[in-house]
Coordinates of C-alpha atoms and ligand atoms in Angstrom, one line a residue:
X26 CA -19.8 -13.3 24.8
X27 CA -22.0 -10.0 23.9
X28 CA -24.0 -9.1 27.2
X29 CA -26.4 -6.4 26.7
X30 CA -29.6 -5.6 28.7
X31 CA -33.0 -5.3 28.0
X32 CA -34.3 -2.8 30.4
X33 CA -38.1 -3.5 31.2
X34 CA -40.3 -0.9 32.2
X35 CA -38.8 0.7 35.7
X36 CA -38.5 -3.1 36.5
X37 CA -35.4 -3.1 36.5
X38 CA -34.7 -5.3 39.5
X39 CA -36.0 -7.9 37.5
X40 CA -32.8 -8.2 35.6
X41 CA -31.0 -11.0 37.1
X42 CA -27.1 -10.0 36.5
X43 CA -24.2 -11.8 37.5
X44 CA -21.7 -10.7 40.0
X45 CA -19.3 -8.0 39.2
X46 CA -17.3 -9.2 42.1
X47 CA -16.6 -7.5 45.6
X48 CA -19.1 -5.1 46.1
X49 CA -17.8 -1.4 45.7
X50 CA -19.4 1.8 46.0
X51 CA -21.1 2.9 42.5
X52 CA -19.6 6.0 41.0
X53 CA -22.2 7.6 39.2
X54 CA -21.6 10.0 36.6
X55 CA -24.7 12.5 35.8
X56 CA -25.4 12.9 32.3
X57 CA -27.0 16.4 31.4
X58 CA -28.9 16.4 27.7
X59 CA -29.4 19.9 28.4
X60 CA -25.8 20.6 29.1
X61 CA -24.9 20.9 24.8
X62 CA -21.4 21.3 23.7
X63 CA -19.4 21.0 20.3
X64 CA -20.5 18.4 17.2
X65 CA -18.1 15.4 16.9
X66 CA -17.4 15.1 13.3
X67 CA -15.3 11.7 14.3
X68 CA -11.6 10.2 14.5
X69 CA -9.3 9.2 12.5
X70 CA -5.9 8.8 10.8
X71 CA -3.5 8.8 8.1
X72 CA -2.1 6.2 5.1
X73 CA 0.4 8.9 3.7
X74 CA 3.5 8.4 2.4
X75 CA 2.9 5.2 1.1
X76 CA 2.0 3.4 4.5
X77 CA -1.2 2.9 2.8
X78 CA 0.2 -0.3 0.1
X79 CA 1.5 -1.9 3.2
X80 CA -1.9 -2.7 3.3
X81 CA -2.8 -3.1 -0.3
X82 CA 0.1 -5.7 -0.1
X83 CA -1.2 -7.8 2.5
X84 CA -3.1 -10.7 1.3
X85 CA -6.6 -12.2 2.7
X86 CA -7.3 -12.8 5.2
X87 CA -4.4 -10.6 6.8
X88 CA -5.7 -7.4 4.9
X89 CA -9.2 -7.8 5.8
X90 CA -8.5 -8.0 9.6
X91 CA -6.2 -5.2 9.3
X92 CA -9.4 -3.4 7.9
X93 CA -11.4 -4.5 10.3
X94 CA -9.0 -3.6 12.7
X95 CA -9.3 -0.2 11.4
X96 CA -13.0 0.9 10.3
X97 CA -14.9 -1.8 12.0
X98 CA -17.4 -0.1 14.9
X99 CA -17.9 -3.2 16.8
X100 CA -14.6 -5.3 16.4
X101 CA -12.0 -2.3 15.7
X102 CA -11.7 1.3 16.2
X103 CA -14.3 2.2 14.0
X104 CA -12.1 5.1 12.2
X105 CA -14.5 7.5 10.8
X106 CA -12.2 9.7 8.9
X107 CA -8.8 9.1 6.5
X108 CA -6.7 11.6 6.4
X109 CA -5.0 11.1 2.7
X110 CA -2.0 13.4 2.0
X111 CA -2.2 14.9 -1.8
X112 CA 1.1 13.9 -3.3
X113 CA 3.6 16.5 -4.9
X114 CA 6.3 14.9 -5.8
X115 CA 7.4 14.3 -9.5
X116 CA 7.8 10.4 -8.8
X117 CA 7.2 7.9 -6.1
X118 CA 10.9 7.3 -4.9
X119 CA 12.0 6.5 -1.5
X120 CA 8.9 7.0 0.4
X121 CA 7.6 10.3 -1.5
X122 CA 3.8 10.8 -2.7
X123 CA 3.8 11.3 -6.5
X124 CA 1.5 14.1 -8.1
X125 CA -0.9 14.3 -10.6
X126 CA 0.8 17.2 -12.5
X127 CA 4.6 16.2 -12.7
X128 CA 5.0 18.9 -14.9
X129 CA 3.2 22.1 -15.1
X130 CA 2.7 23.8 -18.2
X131 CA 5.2 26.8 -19.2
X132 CA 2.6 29.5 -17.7
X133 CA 0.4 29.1 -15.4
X134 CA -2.4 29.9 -17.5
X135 CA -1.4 27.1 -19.7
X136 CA -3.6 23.6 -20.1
X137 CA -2.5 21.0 -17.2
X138 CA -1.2 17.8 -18.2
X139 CA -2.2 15.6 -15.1
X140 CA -1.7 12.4 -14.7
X141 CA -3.8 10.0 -12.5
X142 CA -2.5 6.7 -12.0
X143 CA -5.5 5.5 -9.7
X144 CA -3.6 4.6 -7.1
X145 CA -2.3 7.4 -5.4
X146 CA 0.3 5.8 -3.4
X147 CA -1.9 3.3 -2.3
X148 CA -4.4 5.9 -0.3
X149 CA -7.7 5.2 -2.9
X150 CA -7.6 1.5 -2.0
X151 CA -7.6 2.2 1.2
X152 CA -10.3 5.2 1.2
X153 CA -12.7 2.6 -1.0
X154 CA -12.3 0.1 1.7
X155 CA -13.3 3.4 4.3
X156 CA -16.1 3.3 1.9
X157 CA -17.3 0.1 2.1
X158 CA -17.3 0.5 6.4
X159 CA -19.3 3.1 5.9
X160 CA -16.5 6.0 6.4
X161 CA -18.2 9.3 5.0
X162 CA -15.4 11.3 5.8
X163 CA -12.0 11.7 3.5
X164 CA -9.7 14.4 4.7
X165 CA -7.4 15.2 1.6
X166 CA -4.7 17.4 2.8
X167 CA -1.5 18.5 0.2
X168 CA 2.0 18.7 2.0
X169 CA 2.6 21.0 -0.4
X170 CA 1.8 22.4 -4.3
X171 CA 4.1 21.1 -7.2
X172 CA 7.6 22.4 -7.1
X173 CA 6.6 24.0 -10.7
X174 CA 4.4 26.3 -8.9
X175 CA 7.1 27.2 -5.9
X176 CA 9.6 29.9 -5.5
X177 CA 11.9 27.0 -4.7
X178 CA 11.0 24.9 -7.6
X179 CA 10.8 21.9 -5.4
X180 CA 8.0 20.4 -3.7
X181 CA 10.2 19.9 -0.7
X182 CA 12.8 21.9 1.5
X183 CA 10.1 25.1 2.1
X184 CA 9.5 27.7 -0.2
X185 CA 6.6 29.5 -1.0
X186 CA 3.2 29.5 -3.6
X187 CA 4.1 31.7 -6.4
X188 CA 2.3 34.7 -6.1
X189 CA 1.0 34.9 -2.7
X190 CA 2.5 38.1 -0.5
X191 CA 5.9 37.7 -0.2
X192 CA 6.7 34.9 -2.6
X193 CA 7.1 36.5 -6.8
X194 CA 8.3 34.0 -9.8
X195 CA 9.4 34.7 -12.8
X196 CA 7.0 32.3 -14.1
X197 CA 4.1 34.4 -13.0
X198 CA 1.5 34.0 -10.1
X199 CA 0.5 29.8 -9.6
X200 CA -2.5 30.4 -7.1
X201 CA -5.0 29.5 -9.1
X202 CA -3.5 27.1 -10.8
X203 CA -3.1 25.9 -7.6
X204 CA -7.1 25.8 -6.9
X205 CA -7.9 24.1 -10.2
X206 CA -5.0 21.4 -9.0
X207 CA -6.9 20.8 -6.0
X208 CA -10.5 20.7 -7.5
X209 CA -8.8 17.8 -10.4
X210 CA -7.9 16.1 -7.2
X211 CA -11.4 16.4 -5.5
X212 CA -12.7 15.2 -8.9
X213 CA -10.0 12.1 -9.5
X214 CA -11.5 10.5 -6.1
X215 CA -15.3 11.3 -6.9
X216 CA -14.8 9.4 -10.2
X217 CA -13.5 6.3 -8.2
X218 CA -16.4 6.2 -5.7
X219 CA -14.7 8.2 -3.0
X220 CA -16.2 11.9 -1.9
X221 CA -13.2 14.0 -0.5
X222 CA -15.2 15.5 2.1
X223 CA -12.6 18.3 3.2
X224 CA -9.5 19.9 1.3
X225 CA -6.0 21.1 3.0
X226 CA -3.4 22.7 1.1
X227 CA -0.8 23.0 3.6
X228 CA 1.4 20.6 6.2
X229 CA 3.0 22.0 9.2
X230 CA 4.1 25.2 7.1
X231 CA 5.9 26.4 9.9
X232 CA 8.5 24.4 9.1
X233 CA 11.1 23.6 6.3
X234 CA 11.6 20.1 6.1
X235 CA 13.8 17.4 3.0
X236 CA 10.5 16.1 2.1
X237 CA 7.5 17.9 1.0
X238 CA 7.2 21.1 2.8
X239 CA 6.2 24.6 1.8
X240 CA 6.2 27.7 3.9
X241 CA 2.9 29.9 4.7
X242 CA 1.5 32.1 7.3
X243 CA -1.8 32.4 8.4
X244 CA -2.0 35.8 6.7
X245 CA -0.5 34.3 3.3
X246 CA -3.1 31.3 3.9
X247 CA -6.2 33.7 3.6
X248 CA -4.9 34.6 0.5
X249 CA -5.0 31.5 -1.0
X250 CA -8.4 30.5 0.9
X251 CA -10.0 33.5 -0.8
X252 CA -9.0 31.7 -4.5
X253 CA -9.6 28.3 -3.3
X254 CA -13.5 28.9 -2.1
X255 CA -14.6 30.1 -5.1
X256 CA -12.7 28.0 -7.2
X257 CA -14.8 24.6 -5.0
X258 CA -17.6 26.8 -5.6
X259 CA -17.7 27.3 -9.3
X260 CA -17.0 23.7 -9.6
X261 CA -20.4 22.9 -7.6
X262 CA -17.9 21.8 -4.8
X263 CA -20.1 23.7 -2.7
X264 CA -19.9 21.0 0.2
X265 CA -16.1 20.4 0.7
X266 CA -15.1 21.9 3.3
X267 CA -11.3 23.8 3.2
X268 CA -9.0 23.2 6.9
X269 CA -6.5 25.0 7.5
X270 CA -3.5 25.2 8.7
X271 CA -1.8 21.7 10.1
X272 CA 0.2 24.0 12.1
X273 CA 3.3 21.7 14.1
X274 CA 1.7 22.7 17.3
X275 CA -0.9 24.4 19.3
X276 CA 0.7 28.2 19.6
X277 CA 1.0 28.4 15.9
X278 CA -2.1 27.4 15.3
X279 CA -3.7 30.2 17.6
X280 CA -1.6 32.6 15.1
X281 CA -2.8 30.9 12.2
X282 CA -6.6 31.5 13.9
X283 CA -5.6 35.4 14.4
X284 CA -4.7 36.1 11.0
X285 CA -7.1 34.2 9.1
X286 CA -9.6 36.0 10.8
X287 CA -7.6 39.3 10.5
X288 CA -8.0 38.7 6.9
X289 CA -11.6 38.3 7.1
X290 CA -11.2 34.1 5.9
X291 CA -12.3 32.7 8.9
X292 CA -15.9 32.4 7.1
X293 CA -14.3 30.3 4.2
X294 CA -12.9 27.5 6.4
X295 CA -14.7 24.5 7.9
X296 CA -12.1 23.9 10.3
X297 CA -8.7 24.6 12.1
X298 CA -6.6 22.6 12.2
X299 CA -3.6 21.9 13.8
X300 CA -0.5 19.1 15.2
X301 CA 0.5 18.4 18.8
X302 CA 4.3 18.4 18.5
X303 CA 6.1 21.8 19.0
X304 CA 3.0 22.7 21.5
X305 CA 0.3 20.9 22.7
X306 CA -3.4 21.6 23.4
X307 CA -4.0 24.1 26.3
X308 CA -7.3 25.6 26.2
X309 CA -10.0 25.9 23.3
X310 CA -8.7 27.7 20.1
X311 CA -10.4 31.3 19.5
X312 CA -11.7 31.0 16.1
X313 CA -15.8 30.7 14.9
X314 CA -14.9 27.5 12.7
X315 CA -14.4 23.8 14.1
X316 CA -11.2 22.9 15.7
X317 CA -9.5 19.3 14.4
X318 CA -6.3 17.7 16.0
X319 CA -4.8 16.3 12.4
X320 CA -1.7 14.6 13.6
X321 CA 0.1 14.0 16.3
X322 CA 2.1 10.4 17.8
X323 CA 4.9 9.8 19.5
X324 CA 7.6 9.8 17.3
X325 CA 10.5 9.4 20.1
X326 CA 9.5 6.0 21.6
X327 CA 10.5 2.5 20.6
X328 CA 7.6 0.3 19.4
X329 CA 5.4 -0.7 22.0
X330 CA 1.9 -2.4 22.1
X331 CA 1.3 -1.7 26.0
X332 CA -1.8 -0.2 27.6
X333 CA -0.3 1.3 30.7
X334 CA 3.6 1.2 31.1
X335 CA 3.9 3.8 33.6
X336 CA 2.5 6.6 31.4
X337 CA 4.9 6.5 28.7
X338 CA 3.9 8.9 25.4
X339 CA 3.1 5.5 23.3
X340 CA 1.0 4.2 26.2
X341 CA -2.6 3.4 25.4
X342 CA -3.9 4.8 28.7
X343 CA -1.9 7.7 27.4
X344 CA -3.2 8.0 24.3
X345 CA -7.1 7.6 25.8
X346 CA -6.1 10.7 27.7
X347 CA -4.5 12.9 24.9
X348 CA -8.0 12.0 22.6
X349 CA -10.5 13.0 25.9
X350 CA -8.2 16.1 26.6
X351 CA -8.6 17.4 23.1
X352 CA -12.4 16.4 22.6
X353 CA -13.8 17.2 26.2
X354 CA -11.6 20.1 27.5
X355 CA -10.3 21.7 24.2
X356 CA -13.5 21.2 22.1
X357 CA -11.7 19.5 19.6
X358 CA -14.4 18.6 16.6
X359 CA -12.0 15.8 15.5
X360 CA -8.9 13.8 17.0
X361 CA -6.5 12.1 14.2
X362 CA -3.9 10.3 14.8
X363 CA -0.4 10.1 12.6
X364 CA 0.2 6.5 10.6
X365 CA -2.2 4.1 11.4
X366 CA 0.1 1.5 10.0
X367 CA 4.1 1.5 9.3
X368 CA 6.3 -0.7 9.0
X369 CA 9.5 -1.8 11.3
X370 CA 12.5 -0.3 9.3
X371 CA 10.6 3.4 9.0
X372 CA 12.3 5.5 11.8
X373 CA 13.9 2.7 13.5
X374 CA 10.1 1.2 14.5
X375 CA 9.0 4.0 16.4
X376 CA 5.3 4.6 17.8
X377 CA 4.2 6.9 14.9
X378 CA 1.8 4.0 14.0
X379 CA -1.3 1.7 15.7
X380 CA -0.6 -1.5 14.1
X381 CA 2.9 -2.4 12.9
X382 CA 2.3 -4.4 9.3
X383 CA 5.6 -6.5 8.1
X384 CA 5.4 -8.1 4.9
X385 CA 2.2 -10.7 5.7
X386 CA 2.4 -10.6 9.9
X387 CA 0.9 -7.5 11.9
X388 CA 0.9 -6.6 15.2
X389 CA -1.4 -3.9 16.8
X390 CA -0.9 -1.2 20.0
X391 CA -3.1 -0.7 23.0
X392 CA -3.3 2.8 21.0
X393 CA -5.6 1.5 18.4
X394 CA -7.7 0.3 21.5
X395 CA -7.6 4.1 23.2
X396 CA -9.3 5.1 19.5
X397 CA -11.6 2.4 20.0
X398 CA -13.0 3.0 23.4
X399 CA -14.2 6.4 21.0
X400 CA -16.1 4.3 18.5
X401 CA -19.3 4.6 20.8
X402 CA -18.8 8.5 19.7
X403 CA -20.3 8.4 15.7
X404 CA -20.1 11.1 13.2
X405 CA -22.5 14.0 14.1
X406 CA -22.6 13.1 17.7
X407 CA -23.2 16.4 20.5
X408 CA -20.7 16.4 23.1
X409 CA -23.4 16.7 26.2
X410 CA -22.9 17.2 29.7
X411 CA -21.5 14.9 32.4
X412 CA -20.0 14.5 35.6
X413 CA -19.2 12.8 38.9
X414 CA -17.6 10.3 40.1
X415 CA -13.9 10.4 42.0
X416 CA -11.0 9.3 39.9
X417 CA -13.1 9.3 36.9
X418 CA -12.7 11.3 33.4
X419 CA -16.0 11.6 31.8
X420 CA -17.5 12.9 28.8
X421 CA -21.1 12.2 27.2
X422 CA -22.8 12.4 23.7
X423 CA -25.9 12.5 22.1
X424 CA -25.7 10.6 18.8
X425 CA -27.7 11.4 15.6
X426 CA -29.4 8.1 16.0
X427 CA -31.0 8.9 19.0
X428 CA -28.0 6.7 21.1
X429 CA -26.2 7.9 23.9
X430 CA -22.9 7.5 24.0
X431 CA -20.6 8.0 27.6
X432 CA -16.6 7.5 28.0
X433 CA -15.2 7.0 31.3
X434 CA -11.0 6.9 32.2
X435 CA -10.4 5.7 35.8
X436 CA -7.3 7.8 36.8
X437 CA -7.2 5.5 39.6
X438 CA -4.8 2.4 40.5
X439 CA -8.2 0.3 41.6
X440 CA -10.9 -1.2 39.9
X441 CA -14.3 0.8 39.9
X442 CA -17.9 0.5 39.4
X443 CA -19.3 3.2 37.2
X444 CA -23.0 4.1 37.3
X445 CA -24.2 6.4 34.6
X446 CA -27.2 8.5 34.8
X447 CA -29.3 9.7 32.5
X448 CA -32.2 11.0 34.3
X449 CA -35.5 9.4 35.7
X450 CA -36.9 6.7 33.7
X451 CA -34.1 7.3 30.9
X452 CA -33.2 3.7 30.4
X453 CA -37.0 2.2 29.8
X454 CA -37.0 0.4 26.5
X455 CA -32.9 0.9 25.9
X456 CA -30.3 -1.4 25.4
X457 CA -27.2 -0.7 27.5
X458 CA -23.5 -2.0 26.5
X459 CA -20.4 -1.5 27.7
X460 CA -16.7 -2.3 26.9
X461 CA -13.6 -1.9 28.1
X462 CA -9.9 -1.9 27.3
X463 CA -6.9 -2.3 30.0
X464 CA -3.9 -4.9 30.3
X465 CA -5.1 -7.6 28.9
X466 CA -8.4 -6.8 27.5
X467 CA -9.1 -4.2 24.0
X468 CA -12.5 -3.1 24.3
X469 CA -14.1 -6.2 25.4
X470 CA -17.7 -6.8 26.6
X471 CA -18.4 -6.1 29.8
X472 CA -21.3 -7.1 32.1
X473 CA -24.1 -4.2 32.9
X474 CA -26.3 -3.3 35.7
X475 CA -29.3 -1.5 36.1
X476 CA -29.6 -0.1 39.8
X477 CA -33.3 0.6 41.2
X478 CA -32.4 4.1 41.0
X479 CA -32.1 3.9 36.7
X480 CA -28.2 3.7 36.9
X481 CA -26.4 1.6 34.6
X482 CA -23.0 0.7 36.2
X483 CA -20.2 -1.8 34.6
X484 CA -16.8 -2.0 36.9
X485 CA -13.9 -0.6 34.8
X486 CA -10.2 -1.8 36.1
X487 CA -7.3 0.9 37.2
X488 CA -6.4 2.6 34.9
X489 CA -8.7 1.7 32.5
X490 CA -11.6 2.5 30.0
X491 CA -14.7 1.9 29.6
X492 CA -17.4 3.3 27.1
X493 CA -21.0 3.2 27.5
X494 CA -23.7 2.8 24.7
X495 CA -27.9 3.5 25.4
X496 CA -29.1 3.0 22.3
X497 CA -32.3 3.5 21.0
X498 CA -35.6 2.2 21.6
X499 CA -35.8 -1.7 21.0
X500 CA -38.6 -3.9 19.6
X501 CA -38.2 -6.1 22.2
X502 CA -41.5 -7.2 23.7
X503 CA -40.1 -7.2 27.2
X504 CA -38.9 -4.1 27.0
X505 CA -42.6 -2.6 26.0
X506 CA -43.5 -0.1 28.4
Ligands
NAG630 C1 -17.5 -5.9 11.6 O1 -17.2 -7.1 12.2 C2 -18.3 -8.0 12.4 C3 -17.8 -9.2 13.2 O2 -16.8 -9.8 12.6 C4 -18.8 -8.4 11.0 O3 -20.0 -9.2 11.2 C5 -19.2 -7.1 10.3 O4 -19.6 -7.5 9.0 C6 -18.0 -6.2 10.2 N1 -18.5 -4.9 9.5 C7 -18.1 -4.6 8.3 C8 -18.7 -3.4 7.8 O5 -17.4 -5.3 7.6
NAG631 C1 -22.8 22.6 -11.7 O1 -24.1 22.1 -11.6 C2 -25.0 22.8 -12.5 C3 -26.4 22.4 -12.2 O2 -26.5 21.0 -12.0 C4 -24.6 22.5 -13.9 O3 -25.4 23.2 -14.8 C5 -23.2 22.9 -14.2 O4 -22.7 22.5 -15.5 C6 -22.3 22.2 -13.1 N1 -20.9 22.8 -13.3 C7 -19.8 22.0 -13.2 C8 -18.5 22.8 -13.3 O5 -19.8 20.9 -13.0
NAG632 C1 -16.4 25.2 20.4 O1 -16.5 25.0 19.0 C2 -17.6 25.4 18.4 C3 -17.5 25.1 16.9 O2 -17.4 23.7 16.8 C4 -17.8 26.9 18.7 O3 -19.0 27.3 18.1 C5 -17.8 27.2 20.1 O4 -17.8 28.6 20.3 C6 -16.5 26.6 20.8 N1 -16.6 26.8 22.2 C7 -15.5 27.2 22.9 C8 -15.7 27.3 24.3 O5 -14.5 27.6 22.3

């Protein structure tokens, strides 16, 4: 059942709601409009590696509800960004991500042979499905360049960019060779209907790993950020924005911020960003550009679907808290998570992923439901200000449709009623919905009421979630002031 509310001029008594059981004192959180904090540019997560033709494979109407399950704002998360990594791998074996240049030419000044198989291990089906949801957002971030183009010659096990500080080839300097790689790539997805919004050229460079990896500072990352800009530029790619750095945690990342404004780069980049697994979020990041979480899950745990299983790292309720943490108390502009769908024999069926697709069945985690209590929170939305309430986590935003969006966590082991506030009057002529996810419920309808005082409340169960949406004035005649 969908239960919204028409609030009638300051009449709102008149609104004959049902029960919402034993009466409990109303904990009201105070929204502040005037109280103006960082712009949302959404949430989101990855397909890489392949995990994306797990669902190119399924067939209808498995695929669509796995979609759905995804991108949709009122029956699933409502994802608003894909993360797709930018394959550098000569060939697709195991679960690598090919390339478009297999082979670079003999200099690096020589004519690129790419070679676009428009499929891209399976990540342009699934950004033209973001597409058709309404996803603006595509987040196209290389693990590393071609091995052709490394000290290593390997696109995995580290090694550097030819030509950047530290790193010389015999086969001379590959940096902007490099750029024009990433602009083909840019211009491979606009010519199949997808806009890459944002360009990364590094993956957790911090580390060496047996799979696509390549090593980089944040000094060494200026470099190449001073080549890449202008590069976009020339190629009227005015508007993608570069990220940098996908450090493995936190504490890296601050170094990353350090040098690249050392270097006088932090004006070329649209956002930091970073992982949460060698160190997590703490406080804010010092740097002037926008601050996005790229990637983190839990990699250690067995798969589990639970909301609240005493607060293990795959938990739901968990996860609800790592997304507010980084958005409300680290001004995070964006939270994405790792896979959003794996399969069972990848790392023994770990959490890494929300749903778990096998062959033609699925199955989907309480963390896909954390993402989802988020949806509320749209693209362009300005983190306002809010608080009260005992036991409560909450954090408000103004959206660029005129719709207020609040999220509430009860910390607590009871259930709750939450009143939100907006001011005086606020509500008149707006339509108030709420949802929630717990045990046994993933963002469902709930029930609102609209106090004499203006205060919309809802109860939200221990340990659970609710979200709040006032949207915008209605055209219903009741609601007429
Ligand atoms: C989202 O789901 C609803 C309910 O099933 C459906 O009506 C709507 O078309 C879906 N949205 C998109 C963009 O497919
Ligand atoms: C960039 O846009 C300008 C103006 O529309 C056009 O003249 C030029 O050819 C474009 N350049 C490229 C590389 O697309
Ligand atoms: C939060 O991030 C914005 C950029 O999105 C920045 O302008 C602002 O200074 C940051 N605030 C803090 C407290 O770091």
């Amino acid at each position: 059942m969908h239960i919204s509310f028409i609030v009638p001029a300051l009449a709102a008594t008149a609104i004959a709601a049902p029960s919402i059981g034993p009466r409990q004192a109303v904990q009201k959180i105070t929204v502040d409009a005037t109280k103006q904090y960082q712009t949302i540019d959404g949430f989101g997560f990855s397909g890489a590696f392949q995990r994306a033709n797990l669902i190119v494979n399924l067939k209808e109407p498995k695929q669509s509800e796995v979609l759905n399950l995804l991108f949709n704002t009122t029956t699933g998360a409502g994802f608003s960004i894909v993360r797709n990594g930018i394959g550098s791998t000569v060939d697709s074996s195991k679960d690598f991500m090919n390339t478009i240049l297999p082979k670079c030419p003999s200099s690096p000044d020589g004519v690129p042979d790419y070679k676009w198989d428009g499929k891209d291990s399976g990540q342009l089906f699934l950004s033209q499905q973001a597409v058709k949801f309404g996803v603006k957002t595509f987040y196209g971030n290389a693990w590393s360049a071609p091995g052709c183009m490394k000290t290593n010659g390997n696109d995995a096990n580290g090694g550097s960019l030819c030509g950047i500080s530290g790193a010389r080839c015999n086969s001379g300097d590959w940096r902007q060779a490099y750029a024009n790689y990433l602009v083909k790539y840019v211009q491979l997805y606009a010519e199949s209907g997808v806009k890459v919004t944002h360009l990364g050229f590094l993956n957790e460079p911090d580390m060496t790993t047996s799979y696509a990896s390549m090593r980089s500072d944040g000094t060494q990352a200026a470099e190449f950020i001073k080549i890449l800009r202008p590069t976009l530029d020339r190629n009227n790619l005015t508007d993608v924005g570069i990220n940098c750095c996908e450090a493995t945690g936190w504490s890296i990342a601050n170094q990353h911020a350090s040098q690249i404004a050392s270097a006088g780069a932090d004006g070329m980049i649209y956002a930091m960003t970073s992982h949460e697994y060698t160190s997590r979020i703490g406080s804010p990041m010092r740097t002037k550009a926008k601050v996005w979480q790229t990637e983190y899950c839990d990699l250690n745990g067995g798969w589990s679907t639970g909301w609240y299983q005493n607060g293990g790292a795959g938990d739901g309720f968990t996860w609800a808290n790592n997304i507010f943490n980084g958005i409300v108390n680290s001004n995070l502009s964006a939270y994405i998570f790792w896979e959003g769908i794996q399969d069972r024999a990848t790392n023994n069926n770990n959490n890494e992923k929300l749903i778990l697709v096998e062959g033609q069945t699925y199955q989907v985690s309480k963390r896909l439901w954390a993402f989802a209590q988020f949806r509320v929170v749209r693209p362009g939305a300005v983190r306002i200000g809010a608080s009260g309430g005992s036991n409560l986590k909450s954090a408000a935003f103004a959206n660029a449709d005129g719709s207020t969006a609040v999220v509430v966590i009860n910390s607590g082991t009871g259930a709750q009623t939450v009143g939100i506030s907006l001011g005086a009057d606020a509500l008149k002529g707006k339509t108030v919905q709420a949802w929630y996810t717990d045990n046994t419920h993933d963002a469902s309808v709930t029930e609102v009421k609209i106090g004499d005082d203006g205060t919309a409340s809802a109860s939200v169960p221990g340990r659970g979630m609710i979200s709040f949406l006032v949207s915008g004035t209605t055209t219903n005649a009741k609601a007429a002031v």
